[in-house]
Short mmCIF file of C-alpha atoms and ligand atoms in Angstrom, two decimals:
data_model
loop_
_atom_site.label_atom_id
_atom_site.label_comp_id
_atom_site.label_asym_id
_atom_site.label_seq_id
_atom_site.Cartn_x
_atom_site.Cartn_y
_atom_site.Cartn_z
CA UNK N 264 119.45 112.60 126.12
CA UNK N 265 119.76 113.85 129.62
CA UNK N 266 123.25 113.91 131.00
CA UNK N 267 124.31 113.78 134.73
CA UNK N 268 126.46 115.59 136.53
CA UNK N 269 129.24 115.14 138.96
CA UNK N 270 128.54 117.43 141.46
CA UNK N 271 125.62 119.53 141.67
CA UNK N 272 125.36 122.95 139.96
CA UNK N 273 122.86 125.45 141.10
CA UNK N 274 122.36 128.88 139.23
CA UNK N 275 120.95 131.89 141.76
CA UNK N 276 117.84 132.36 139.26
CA UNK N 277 116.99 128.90 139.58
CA UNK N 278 116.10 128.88 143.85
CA UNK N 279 115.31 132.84 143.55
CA UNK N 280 111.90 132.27 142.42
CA UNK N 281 110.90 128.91 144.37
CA UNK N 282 112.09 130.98 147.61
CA UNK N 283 109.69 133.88 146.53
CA UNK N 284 106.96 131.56 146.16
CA UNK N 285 106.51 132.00 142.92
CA UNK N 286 107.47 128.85 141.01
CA UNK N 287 106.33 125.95 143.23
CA UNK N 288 107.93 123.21 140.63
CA UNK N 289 110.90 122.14 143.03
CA UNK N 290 111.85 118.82 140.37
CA UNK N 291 112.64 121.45 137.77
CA UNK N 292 115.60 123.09 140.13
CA UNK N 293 116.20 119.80 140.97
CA UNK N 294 116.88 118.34 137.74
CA UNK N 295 118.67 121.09 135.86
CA UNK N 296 121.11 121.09 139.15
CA UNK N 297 121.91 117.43 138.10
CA UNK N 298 121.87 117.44 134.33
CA UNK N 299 124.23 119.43 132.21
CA UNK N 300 122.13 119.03 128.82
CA UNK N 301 118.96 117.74 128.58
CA UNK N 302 116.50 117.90 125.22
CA UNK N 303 115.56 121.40 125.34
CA UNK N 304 112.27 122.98 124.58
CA UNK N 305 112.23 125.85 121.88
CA UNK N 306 111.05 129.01 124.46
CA UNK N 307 108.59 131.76 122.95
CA UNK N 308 110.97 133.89 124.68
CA UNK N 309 112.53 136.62 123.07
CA UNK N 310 116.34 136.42 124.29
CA UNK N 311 117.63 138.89 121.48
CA UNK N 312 115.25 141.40 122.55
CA UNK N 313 115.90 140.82 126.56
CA UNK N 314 119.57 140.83 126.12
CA UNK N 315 119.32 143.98 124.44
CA UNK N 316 117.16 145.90 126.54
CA UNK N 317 119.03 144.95 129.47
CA UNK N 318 122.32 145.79 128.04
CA UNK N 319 121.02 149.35 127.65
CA UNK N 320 119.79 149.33 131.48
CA UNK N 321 123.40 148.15 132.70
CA UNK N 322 125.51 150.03 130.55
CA UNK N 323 123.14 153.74 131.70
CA UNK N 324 123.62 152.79 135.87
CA UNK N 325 127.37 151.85 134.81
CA UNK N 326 127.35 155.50 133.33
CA UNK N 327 125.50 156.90 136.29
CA UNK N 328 127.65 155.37 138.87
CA UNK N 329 130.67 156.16 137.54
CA UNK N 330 129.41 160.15 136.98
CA UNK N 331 128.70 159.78 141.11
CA UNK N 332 132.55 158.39 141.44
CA UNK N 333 131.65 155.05 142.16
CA UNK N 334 134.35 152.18 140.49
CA UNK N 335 132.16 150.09 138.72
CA UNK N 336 132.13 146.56 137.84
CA UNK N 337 129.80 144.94 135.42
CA UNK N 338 128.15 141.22 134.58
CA UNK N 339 131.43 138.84 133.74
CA UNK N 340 133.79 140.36 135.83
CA UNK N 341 131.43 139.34 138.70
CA UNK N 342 130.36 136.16 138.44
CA UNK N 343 131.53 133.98 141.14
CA UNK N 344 131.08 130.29 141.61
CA UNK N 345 130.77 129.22 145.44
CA UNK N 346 131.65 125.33 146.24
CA UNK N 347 129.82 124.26 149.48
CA UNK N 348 131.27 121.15 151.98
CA UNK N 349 129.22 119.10 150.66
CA UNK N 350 130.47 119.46 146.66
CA UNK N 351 127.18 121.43 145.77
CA UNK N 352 128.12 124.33 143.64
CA UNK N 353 126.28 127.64 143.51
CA UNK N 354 127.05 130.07 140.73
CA UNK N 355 126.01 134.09 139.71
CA UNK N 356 126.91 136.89 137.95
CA UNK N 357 125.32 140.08 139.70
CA UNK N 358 125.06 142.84 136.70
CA UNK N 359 126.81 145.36 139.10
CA UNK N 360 129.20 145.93 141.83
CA UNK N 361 129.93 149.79 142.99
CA UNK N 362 132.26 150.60 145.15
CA UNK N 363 133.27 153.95 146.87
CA UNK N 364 133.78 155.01 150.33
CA UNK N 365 134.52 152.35 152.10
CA UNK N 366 130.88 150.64 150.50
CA UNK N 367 130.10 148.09 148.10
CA UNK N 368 127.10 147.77 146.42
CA UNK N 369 125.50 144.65 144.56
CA UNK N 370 123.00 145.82 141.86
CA UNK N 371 120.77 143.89 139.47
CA UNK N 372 118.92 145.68 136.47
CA UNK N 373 115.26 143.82 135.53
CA UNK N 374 113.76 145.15 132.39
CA UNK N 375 110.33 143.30 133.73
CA UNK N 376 107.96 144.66 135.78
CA UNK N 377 109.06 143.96 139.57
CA UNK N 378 109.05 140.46 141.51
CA UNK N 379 109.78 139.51 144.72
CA UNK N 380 112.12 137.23 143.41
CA UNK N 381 114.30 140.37 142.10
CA UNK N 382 115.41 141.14 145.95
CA UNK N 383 115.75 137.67 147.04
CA UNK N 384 118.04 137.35 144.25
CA UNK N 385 120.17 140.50 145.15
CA UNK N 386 120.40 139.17 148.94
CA UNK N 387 121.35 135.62 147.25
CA UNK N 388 124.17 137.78 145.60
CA UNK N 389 124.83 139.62 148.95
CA UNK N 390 125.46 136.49 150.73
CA UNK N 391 127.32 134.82 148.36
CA UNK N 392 129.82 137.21 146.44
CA UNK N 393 131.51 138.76 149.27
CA UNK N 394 132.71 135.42 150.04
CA UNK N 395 136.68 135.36 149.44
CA UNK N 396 135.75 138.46 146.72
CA UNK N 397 138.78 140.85 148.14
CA UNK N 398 136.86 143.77 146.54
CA UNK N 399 134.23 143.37 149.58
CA UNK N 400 136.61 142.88 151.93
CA UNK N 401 135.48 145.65 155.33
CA UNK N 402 133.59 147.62 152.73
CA UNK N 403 129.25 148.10 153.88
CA UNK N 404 127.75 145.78 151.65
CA UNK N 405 124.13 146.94 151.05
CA UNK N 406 122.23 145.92 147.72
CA UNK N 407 119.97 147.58 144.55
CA UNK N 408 117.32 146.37 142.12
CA UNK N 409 117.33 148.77 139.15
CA UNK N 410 114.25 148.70 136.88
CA UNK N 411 113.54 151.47 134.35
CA UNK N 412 111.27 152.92 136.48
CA UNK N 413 113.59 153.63 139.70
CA UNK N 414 115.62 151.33 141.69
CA UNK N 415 114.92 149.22 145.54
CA UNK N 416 117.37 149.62 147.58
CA UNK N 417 118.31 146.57 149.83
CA UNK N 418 119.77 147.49 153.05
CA UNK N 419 122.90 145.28 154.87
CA UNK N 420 120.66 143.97 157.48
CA UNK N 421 118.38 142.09 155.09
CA UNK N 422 120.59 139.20 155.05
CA UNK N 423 119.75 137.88 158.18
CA UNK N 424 119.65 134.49 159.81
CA UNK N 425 116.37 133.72 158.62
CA UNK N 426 117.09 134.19 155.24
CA UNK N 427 120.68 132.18 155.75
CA UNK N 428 118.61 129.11 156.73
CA UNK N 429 116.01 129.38 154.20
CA UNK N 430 118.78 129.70 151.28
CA UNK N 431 121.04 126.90 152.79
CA UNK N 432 117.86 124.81 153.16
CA UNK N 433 116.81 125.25 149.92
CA UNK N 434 120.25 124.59 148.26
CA UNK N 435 120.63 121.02 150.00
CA UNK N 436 117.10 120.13 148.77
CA UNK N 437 117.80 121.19 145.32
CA UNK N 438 121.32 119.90 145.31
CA UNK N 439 120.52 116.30 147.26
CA UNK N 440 120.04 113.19 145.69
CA UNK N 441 116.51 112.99 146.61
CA UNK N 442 114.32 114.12 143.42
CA UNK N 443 111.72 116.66 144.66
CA UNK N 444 108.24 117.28 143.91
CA UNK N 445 106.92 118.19 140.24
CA UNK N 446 104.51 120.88 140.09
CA UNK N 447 102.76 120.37 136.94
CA UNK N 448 100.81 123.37 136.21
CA UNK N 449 100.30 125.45 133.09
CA UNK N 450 101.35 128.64 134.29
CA UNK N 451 104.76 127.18 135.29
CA UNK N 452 105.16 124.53 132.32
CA UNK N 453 104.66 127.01 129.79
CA UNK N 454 107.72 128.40 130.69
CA UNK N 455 109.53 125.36 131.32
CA UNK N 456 112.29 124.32 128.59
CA UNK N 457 112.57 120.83 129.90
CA UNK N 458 111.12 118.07 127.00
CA UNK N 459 109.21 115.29 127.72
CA UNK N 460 112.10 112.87 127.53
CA UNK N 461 112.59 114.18 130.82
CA UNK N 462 109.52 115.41 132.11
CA UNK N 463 106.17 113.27 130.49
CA UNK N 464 104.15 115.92 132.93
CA UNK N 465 103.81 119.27 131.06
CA UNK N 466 100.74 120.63 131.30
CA UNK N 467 100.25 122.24 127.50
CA UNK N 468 96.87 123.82 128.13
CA UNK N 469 95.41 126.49 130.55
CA UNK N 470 92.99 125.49 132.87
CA UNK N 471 89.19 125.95 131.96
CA UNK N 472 87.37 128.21 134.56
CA UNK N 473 85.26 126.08 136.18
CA UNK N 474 81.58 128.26 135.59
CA UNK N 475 78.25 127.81 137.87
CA UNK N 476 75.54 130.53 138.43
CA UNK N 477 75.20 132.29 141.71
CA UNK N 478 71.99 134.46 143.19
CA UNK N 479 75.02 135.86 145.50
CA UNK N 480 75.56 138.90 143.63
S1 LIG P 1741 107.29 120.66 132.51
FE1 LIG P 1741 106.12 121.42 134.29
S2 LIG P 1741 106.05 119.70 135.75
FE2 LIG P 1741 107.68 119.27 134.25
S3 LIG P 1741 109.54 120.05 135.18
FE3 LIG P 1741 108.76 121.68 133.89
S4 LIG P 1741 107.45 122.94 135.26
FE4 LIG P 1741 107.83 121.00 136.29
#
């Protein structure tokens, strides 16, 4: 059984890929920023295998940064937990924070191949951790997305005021009162881990291409 929260809770990976476009099911956020537990689906995903894999990625920047003299801090020791006027809480943990020089840099390692969703979340992290972090404090904040292949780098200026309003819009949708529109698609509901006692419309199935002949080709 579902159980409500207090005060809303929003995790950055939950708005990071409805503000890249690429999860459209707003309810989802929605709900999971008002429940605390909910009957969860089993996932196909392999979280032993992820965890592992990205463990390796983390741990060989942490070595690489601290070969270049950066000071290095890693997953837990920043995750951060920002409460908003209006009670709605946003939370992170940003795999790494470098900082040498007079510059701080926020870094996130994907073991996938790369989204869109991957910077927005790094300029989520950009916005939010500096806030009353005393580590950040004057330093250049610019930001990273390592993947095995290379890394993005994210410059300062990214987190402009376009991309203020779009987050803070975003947040006070997910974290109102009003529920917000399901998107019940199989290529979103497959990876969905909330049951039907919540949500009666998962789509199981993929779609059937819809087939007709053609004299266009
Ligand atoms: S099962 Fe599908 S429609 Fe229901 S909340 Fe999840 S993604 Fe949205």
């Amino acid at each position: 059984m579902s159980v409500r929260r207090t005060d809303p809770y929003i995790w950055v990976t939950w708005l990071t890929k409805l503000l890249a476009g690429e999860s459209q099911c707003e309810w989802a956020a929605w709900f999971r920023a008002h429940h605390s537990d909910y009957d969860r689906l089993p996932s196909d995903f392999d979280l032993a295998a992820w965890t592992v894999e990205h463990n390796e990625l983390v741990q060989l920047r942490r070595e690489q940064l601290l070969d270049e003299g950066w000071q290095v801090y890693v997953e837990d020791e920043n995750a951060f937990k920002r409460i908003g006027k209006t009670g709605i809480v946003v939370s992170g943990k940003p795999d790494i924070l470098s900082l040498r020089d007079g510059k701080a840099v926020i870094e996130d390692c994907k073991t996938g191949r790369p989204r869109t969703s991957d910077q927005l979340q790094v300029l989520v992290y950009m916005l939010l951790l500096p806030i009353g972090d005393p580590r950040c404090v004057g330093a250049k904040l610019s930001g990273r997305v390592t993947y095995r292949s290379g890394g993005m780098d994210i410059p300062a200026g990214s987190v402009d005021a376009v991309f203020r309003a779009k987050f803070v819009e975003l947040v006070q949708r997910i974290g109102g009162e009003k529920p917000l529109p399901k998107n019940p698609v199989w290529s979103e509901c497959r990876w969905c881990d909330i049951g039907p006692a919540d949500c009666l419309y998962r789509v199981d199935q993929p779609p059937e291409s819809a087939e007709a002949q053609t004299d266009l080709f």
